[in-house]
Structures are given as C-alpha cells and as structure tokens.
Short mmCIF file of C-alpha atoms in Angstrom, two decimals:
data_model
loop_
_atom_site.label_atom_id
_atom_site.label_comp_id
_atom_site.label_asym_id
_atom_site.label_seq_id
_atom_site.Cartn_x
_atom_site.Cartn_y
_atom_site.Cartn_z
CA MET A 1 0.00 0.00 0.00
CA SER A 2 1.53 3.30 -1.01
CA GLN A 3 2.13 5.98 1.59
CA GLY A 4 0.89 9.38 0.50
CA LEU A 5 1.80 12.79 1.76
CA LEU A 6 -0.01 14.34 4.66
CA PHE A 7 -0.50 17.90 3.46
CA GLY A 8 0.43 17.82 -0.20
CA PRO A 9 3.81 18.12 -1.86
CA ASP A 10 5.48 20.07 0.97
CA ASP A 11 4.06 17.96 3.84
CA VAL A 12 3.45 21.18 5.81
CA PRO A 13 0.09 22.62 6.96
CA THR A 14 -0.98 25.65 4.97
CA ALA A 15 -0.60 28.75 7.13
CA LYS A 16 -3.74 30.59 8.18
CA PRO A 17 -4.39 33.62 6.02
CA VAL A 18 -3.90 37.10 7.36
CA GLY A 19 -7.13 38.78 8.44
CA ASP A 20 -10.46 37.47 9.66
CA ALA A 21 -12.48 37.44 6.46
CA TRP A 22 -14.80 34.51 5.84
CA GLN A 23 -13.54 32.04 3.25
CA ARG A 24 -15.41 29.43 1.23
CA MET A 25 -14.20 25.84 1.45
CA ARG A 26 -15.24 22.33 0.45
CA VAL A 27 -14.50 19.62 2.98
CA LEU A 28 -14.76 15.83 3.10
CA ILE A 29 -15.81 15.19 6.69
CA THR A 30 -13.71 12.37 8.16
CA VAL A 31 -13.91 13.09 11.89
CA LYS A 32 -16.80 13.77 14.21
CA ALA A 33 -15.50 13.72 17.77
CA ALA A 34 -17.55 12.98 20.87
CA PRO A 35 -19.31 16.04 22.35
CA ASN A 36 -17.86 17.82 25.36
CA PRO A 37 -19.32 20.38 27.78
CA SER A 38 -18.93 24.00 26.73
CA GLU A 39 -19.27 27.24 28.69
CA THR A 40 -20.86 29.08 25.78
CA TYR A 41 -22.74 26.40 23.86
CA GLY A 42 -23.60 23.80 26.48
CA GLU A 43 -21.86 21.15 24.42
CA THR A 44 -19.60 21.26 21.40
CA VAL A 45 -18.24 18.83 18.85
CA CYS A 46 -14.93 19.05 17.01
CA VAL A 47 -15.23 18.14 13.33
CA ALA A 48 -12.31 17.60 10.98
CA GLY A 49 -11.77 16.62 7.41
CA ILE A 50 -9.86 17.03 4.19
CA ARG A 51 -10.19 20.21 2.20
CA LEU A 52 -11.09 19.56 -1.40
CA ASP A 53 -10.31 23.09 -2.55
CA LEU A 54 -7.84 22.76 -5.39
CA ASP A 55 -5.83 25.73 -4.13
CA SER A 56 -5.91 24.82 -0.41
CA PRO A 57 -5.54 21.05 0.09
CA GLY A 58 -4.92 19.65 3.55
CA TRP A 59 -6.59 18.97 6.87
CA VAL A 60 -9.04 21.35 8.51
CA ARG A 61 -10.55 21.43 11.99
CA LEU A 62 -13.99 23.04 12.37
CA TYR A 63 -14.96 24.16 15.87
CA PRO A 64 -17.25 24.86 17.66
CA ILE A 65 -20.34 22.97 16.49
CA ASN A 66 -23.34 21.99 18.63
CA PHE A 67 -24.91 19.19 16.60
CA ARG A 68 -27.99 18.79 18.76
CA GLU A 69 -29.03 22.38 18.07
CA LEU A 70 -28.55 22.25 14.30
CA ASP A 71 -31.61 22.23 12.08
CA SER A 72 -31.89 19.60 9.36
CA LEU A 73 -30.67 21.98 6.65
CA HIS A 74 -27.26 22.41 8.24
CA THR A 75 -26.56 19.00 9.74
CA PHE A 76 -24.14 16.54 8.15
CA LYS A 77 -22.39 13.24 8.83
CA LYS A 78 -19.05 11.53 8.31
CA TYR A 79 -17.93 11.20 4.70
CA ASP A 80 -20.27 13.92 3.54
CA VAL A 81 -18.76 16.49 1.20
CA VAL A 82 -19.87 19.88 2.49
CA SER A 83 -19.40 23.45 1.38
CA LEU A 84 -19.30 26.21 3.96
CA ARG A 85 -17.62 29.41 4.89
CA ALA A 86 -15.20 29.68 7.79
CA LYS A 87 -12.59 32.02 9.18
CA PRO A 88 -9.31 31.34 10.98
CA ALA A 89 -9.72 30.47 14.66
CA ARG A 90 -7.50 33.13 16.19
CA GLY A 91 -7.89 31.71 19.70
CA ASP A 92 -6.36 28.41 18.56
CA PHE A 93 -2.71 28.46 17.44
CA ARG A 94 -3.06 25.17 15.55
CA THR A 95 -2.78 25.89 11.85
CA GLU A 96 -5.69 23.67 10.79
CA SER A 97 -8.25 25.22 13.18
CA TRP A 98 -11.06 27.27 11.66
CA ARG A 99 -14.30 28.67 13.03
CA PRO A 100 -17.28 27.66 10.86
CA ASP A 101 -20.38 29.64 10.00
CA ILE A 102 -22.75 26.76 10.59
CA THR A 103 -25.62 28.49 8.80
CA SER A 104 -23.58 28.35 5.59
CA VAL A 105 -23.13 24.55 5.57
CA ARG A 106 -24.55 22.75 2.56
CA THR A 107 -24.12 19.03 1.91
CA GLU A 108 -23.10 18.34 -1.69
CA ASP A 109 -22.46 14.60 -1.67
CA HIS A 110 -22.02 11.54 0.51
CA LEU A 111 -19.20 9.08 -0.21
CA ARG A 112 -20.94 5.85 0.65
CA SER A 113 -18.37 3.34 -0.60
CA TRP A 114 -14.88 2.76 0.73
CA LYS A 115 -13.65 2.97 -2.85
CA ARG A 116 -14.80 6.58 -3.21
CA ARG A 117 -13.42 7.49 0.20
CA ARG A 118 -10.05 5.86 -0.48
CA ALA A 119 -9.31 8.17 -3.41
CA HIS A 120 -9.34 11.15 -1.03
CA VAL A 121 -8.01 9.62 2.19
CA GLU A 122 -5.14 7.45 0.95
CA PRO A 123 -2.87 10.35 -0.16
CA TYR A 124 -2.91 11.63 3.43
CA VAL A 125 -2.06 8.39 5.21
CA ARG A 126 1.21 8.26 7.15
CA ASP A 127 2.92 5.38 8.90
CA SER A 128 4.72 7.14 11.78
CA MET A 129 2.86 8.58 14.74
CA CYS A 130 6.26 9.01 16.36
CA ALA A 131 7.32 11.43 13.61
CA ILE A 132 4.12 13.46 14.02
CA ARG A 133 4.71 13.80 17.78
CA GLU A 134 8.36 14.68 17.31
CA ALA A 135 7.47 17.38 14.79
CA VAL A 136 5.06 18.98 17.28
CA HIS A 137 7.72 18.77 19.99
CA THR A 138 10.05 20.75 17.74
CA ASP A 139 7.36 23.16 16.51
CA PRO A 140 3.98 23.39 18.30
CA CYS A 141 2.47 24.71 15.06
CA ALA A 142 3.35 21.53 13.16
CA ALA A 143 0.64 19.13 11.97
CA SER A 144 -2.08 18.69 14.59
CA LEU A 145 -4.21 16.29 12.51
CA ALA A 146 -3.09 13.15 10.71
CA ALA A 147 -4.11 9.73 9.43
CA ILE A 148 -1.89 6.95 10.76
CA ARG A 149 -1.74 3.39 9.47
CA PRO A 150 -0.52 1.37 12.49
CA HIS A 151 2.05 -1.34 12.00
CA ARG A 152 0.33 -3.42 14.68
CA VAL A 153 -2.70 -2.83 16.86
CA LEU A 154 -1.87 -4.29 20.28
CA GLY A 155 -5.27 -3.99 21.89
CA ILE A 156 -7.92 -1.74 23.33
CA ASP A 157 -8.49 -0.70 26.93
CA VAL A 158 -12.05 0.03 28.08
CA LYS A 159 -12.65 1.45 31.54
CA PRO A 160 -15.56 3.16 33.34
CA HIS A 161 -15.86 6.87 32.62
CA PRO A 162 -15.36 8.92 35.82
CA GLY A 163 -18.18 11.32 34.89
CA TRP A 164 -17.97 15.03 34.25
CA SER A 165 -15.73 17.16 36.40
CA PRO A 166 -17.48 19.66 38.70
CA GLU A 167 -16.49 22.44 36.27
CA ASP A 168 -17.92 20.60 33.26
CA GLN A 169 -21.12 19.78 35.15
CA ARG A 170 -21.51 23.46 36.02
CA LYS A 171 -21.30 24.34 32.31
CA ILE A 172 -23.98 21.77 31.48
CA ASP A 173 -26.30 22.85 34.30
CA ARG A 174 -26.00 26.50 33.32
CA HIS A 175 -26.84 25.74 29.68
CA VAL A 176 -29.83 23.56 30.54
CA SER A 177 -31.24 26.24 32.89
CA GLN A 178 -31.31 28.85 30.12
CA PRO A 179 -34.47 29.24 28.02
CA ASP A 180 -34.48 27.50 24.65
CA LEU A 181 -35.38 29.86 21.82
CA THR A 182 -37.42 27.07 20.18
CA GLY A 183 -39.60 26.74 23.25
CA GLY A 184 -38.47 23.20 24.08
CA ASP A 185 -36.52 21.85 27.02
CA ARG A 186 -32.78 21.53 26.74
CA ILE A 187 -31.41 18.07 27.46
CA ALA A 188 -28.29 17.78 29.58
CA LEU A 189 -25.25 16.13 27.99
CA GLN A 190 -24.71 12.79 29.71
CA ALA A 191 -21.22 11.38 30.23
CA PRO A 192 -20.67 8.01 28.53
CA ARG A 193 -20.45 4.92 30.71
CA PHE A 194 -17.05 3.93 29.35
CA GLN A 195 -13.95 5.46 27.88
CA GLY A 196 -11.43 3.69 25.66
CA TRP A 197 -7.82 3.76 24.51
CA TYR A 198 -6.07 2.12 21.57
CA ARG A 199 -2.65 0.58 22.10
CA TYR A 200 -0.56 0.22 18.96
CA ARG A 201 2.85 0.43 17.34
CA CYS A 202 3.07 2.74 14.34
CA THR A 203 6.26 1.15 13.01
CA PRO A 204 8.24 -2.02 13.83
CA ASP A 205 10.68 0.08 15.92
CA CYS A 206 8.00 2.08 17.74
CA GLY A 207 7.90 1.78 21.52
CA GLY A 208 4.11 1.91 21.46
CA HIS A 209 1.30 4.45 21.73
CA ARG A 210 -1.75 4.52 24.00
CA GLN A 211 -4.26 7.05 22.73
CA GLY A 212 -7.74 7.85 23.96
CA ILE A 213 -10.70 7.18 21.67
CA LEU A 214 -12.71 10.37 21.15
CA ASP A 215 -14.87 9.11 18.30
CA TRP A 216 -18.52 10.21 18.33
CA GLU A 217 -19.54 6.68 17.32
CA PHE A 218 -17.81 5.16 20.35
CA VAL A 219 -20.16 7.16 22.56
CA ALA A 220 -23.19 6.72 20.28
CA LEU A 221 -22.83 2.93 20.42
CA GLN A 222 -22.96 3.06 24.20
CA ARG A 223 -26.19 5.03 24.08
CA THR A 224 -27.70 2.69 21.50
CA LEU A 225 -26.91 -0.27 23.77
CA GLY A 226 -27.79 1.57 26.95
CA ASN A 227 -29.90 -1.31 28.25
CA ARG A 228 -26.95 -3.74 28.28
CA ASN A 229 -25.13 -4.52 31.50
CA ASP A 230 -21.54 -3.35 31.87
CA ASP A 231 -19.90 -6.62 30.84
CA ASP A 232 -22.03 -6.95 27.72
CA LEU A 233 -21.45 -3.34 26.73
CA VAL A 234 -17.68 -3.67 27.09
CA ARG A 235 -17.78 -6.79 24.91
CA GLU A 236 -19.73 -4.92 22.25
CA LEU A 237 -17.27 -2.01 22.28
CA ARG A 238 -14.32 -4.38 21.96
CA SER A 239 -16.07 -6.29 19.21
CA ALA A 240 -16.74 -3.16 17.17
CA TYR A 241 -13.53 -1.20 17.73
CA LEU A 242 -11.01 -4.05 17.88
CA ASP A 243 -12.36 -7.28 16.38
CA ARG A 244 -14.19 -5.61 13.50
CA MET A 245 -12.37 -2.36 12.71
CA CYS A 246 -8.89 -3.76 13.35
CA ALA A 247 -9.40 -7.24 11.89
CA PRO A 248 -6.52 -8.66 9.80
CA HIS A 249 -8.48 -8.22 6.57
CA ARG A 250 -9.07 -4.52 7.30
CA ASP A 251 -6.78 -1.71 6.16
CA THR A 252 -7.02 0.06 9.50
CA VAL A 253 -6.08 3.75 9.73
CA PHE A 254 -6.51 5.99 12.76
CA TYR A 255 -7.54 9.62 12.36
CA VAL A 256 -5.62 11.39 15.12
CA GLY A 257 -5.55 14.91 16.48
CA ASN A 258 -3.83 16.71 19.33
CA GLN A 259 -4.97 19.01 22.10
CA ALA A 260 -4.32 22.74 22.00
CA LYS A 261 -3.37 22.74 25.69
CA SER A 262 -1.07 19.72 25.24
CA PRO A 263 0.17 19.58 21.63
CA ARG A 264 2.09 16.32 22.08
CA THR A 265 -1.01 14.52 23.35
CA PHE A 266 -2.80 12.94 20.40
CA SER A 267 -6.08 11.02 20.51
CA VAL A 268 -7.83 8.71 18.06
CA LEU A 269 -10.71 10.75 16.63
CA GLY A 270 -12.03 8.07 14.30
CA VAL A 271 -11.17 4.91 12.38
CA TYR A 272 -10.93 4.30 8.66
CA TRP A 273 -11.28 0.56 8.03
CA PRO A 274 -11.92 -0.59 4.45
CA GLU A 275 -11.07 -4.13 3.42
CA ARG A 276 -7.48 -4.63 2.30
#
C-alpha cells in the first residue's frame, strides 16, 4: 500500500491567512468527535476533514459545532462532502483550526463506498505517529491532525468513565437552565459509561502508543446499547472497535488529532477501516 503525503507536496500545513475574512471551502468530513461540555454552547463537537479546494488542500478542523441544536438543513455526517464558509480560529494556534459559519453549511455529496473514500483519504495516510509527535515537539504549530496506518494494533483498553468534572457539570447545568429559543426543554449532555484507549505500534521500531478514543460513534454505540449490562457493553465495544475495525483483513487507519493545551497529546478521533 503506497504511503501518500499528509499535506500535499510540501508535507506542511498551509498557514492561516492574514485577516479574519470569511472564506469558502469544500470539505470531506472524516472526523466527528464525541461532544464535550462548553461554557458558551452547552456542548460542542470538534469536526475535521480534508479540504477539497484545489488551491488549499490539507486537513481542517472546524470548531465549535453543537450538533444537537442544528436544524436539518445544516446537519451533516461523516464522509459527507460539504461546502461552507469559515474564518481562521484566532484563539487556537493550531494551523488547521477554523471557526465555521454553521448556517452556511450545505451538503453536496455523501461518499458511501470505501472505494470513493479511499481516493481522497489514501494520499494523506502516514505510517509514523512518532514522527508526528516529534514534529510537534520541535514546533507546536506543526501538523495537529493526521491519518496513521498502524504497523500493529496491540489492543484496546475500556474502563468506566469517571463522569464530568465539577467544572464541566456546572457548564452543562447552566446551559440547561437557560431558556431555549425554540420553546423546548434543553437536554443535559450525559457522560458516557465507558472510555477507551487504543494501544498500537506505528512502526516495527515504535515503543508503542496509547491514545484515547474520542470518536462520536464510540459514545453513540454506548447510548444505543444503553440497556446492556456493563460486561455486555464492554464486549460490544471491543467487538466493534477491535475485532471488526482492526481485523486482519481490514486496512485500518486511525484519524488522530492533538490538544491545543497539550500539543504532544494525540487522541484517536475516528477509524478508517476498508477491506485490504
């Protein structure tokens, strides 16, 4: 399997433009992270994808987005191709971070088959998570999003979620107590029952990585199976995220991203898993 370049011919994120003007972009959505409590929005989701603009290829992070408060016209899902306008996120030093105008989002297409997705994703796949972390250690503004094909997936750890911190719970409570402009009742964001981590080696010489799973679907599966007991639910999570997505006949790739407050800390934001 060929290894493509992460950000195009120069393998460097395109710098944010000067100024705060809105810009049009087309994006293939590849990442929809699990929601987290927000002071301003109650809850927010980080979305990321690959820009399909011919003059601005590369990764892009779109934040903040509150999916539960989007109307049907502006909602979208993974592997949708969307057009929207966005402006550089000046409060986030990471080069790929943009602030979307959610009212401008229009879905143009959905790439249903792995074959259609592969044409866009494969050129961005890398095989060294170690190199990505080292680059950020040298320059915090280096790539903060990547697609990593692991040399070997060692396993998955699933443990009970500790629940929201007192600060996060305060954010949720404050949001729920505010009146909803639509006249309905706001629903508090519930913490998932379990959290997970992938353990893997990115190359034969890698000492190993343990990265938290922040995929929206990891949390959504727990809610779908909310009536299962803990042991059954853990088995289902392992079955989906290890046995199925990381099976030997799958070409498993992890979408990873770092944290603004801790640039060297990367998490798994989603999994790309077509058949080999």
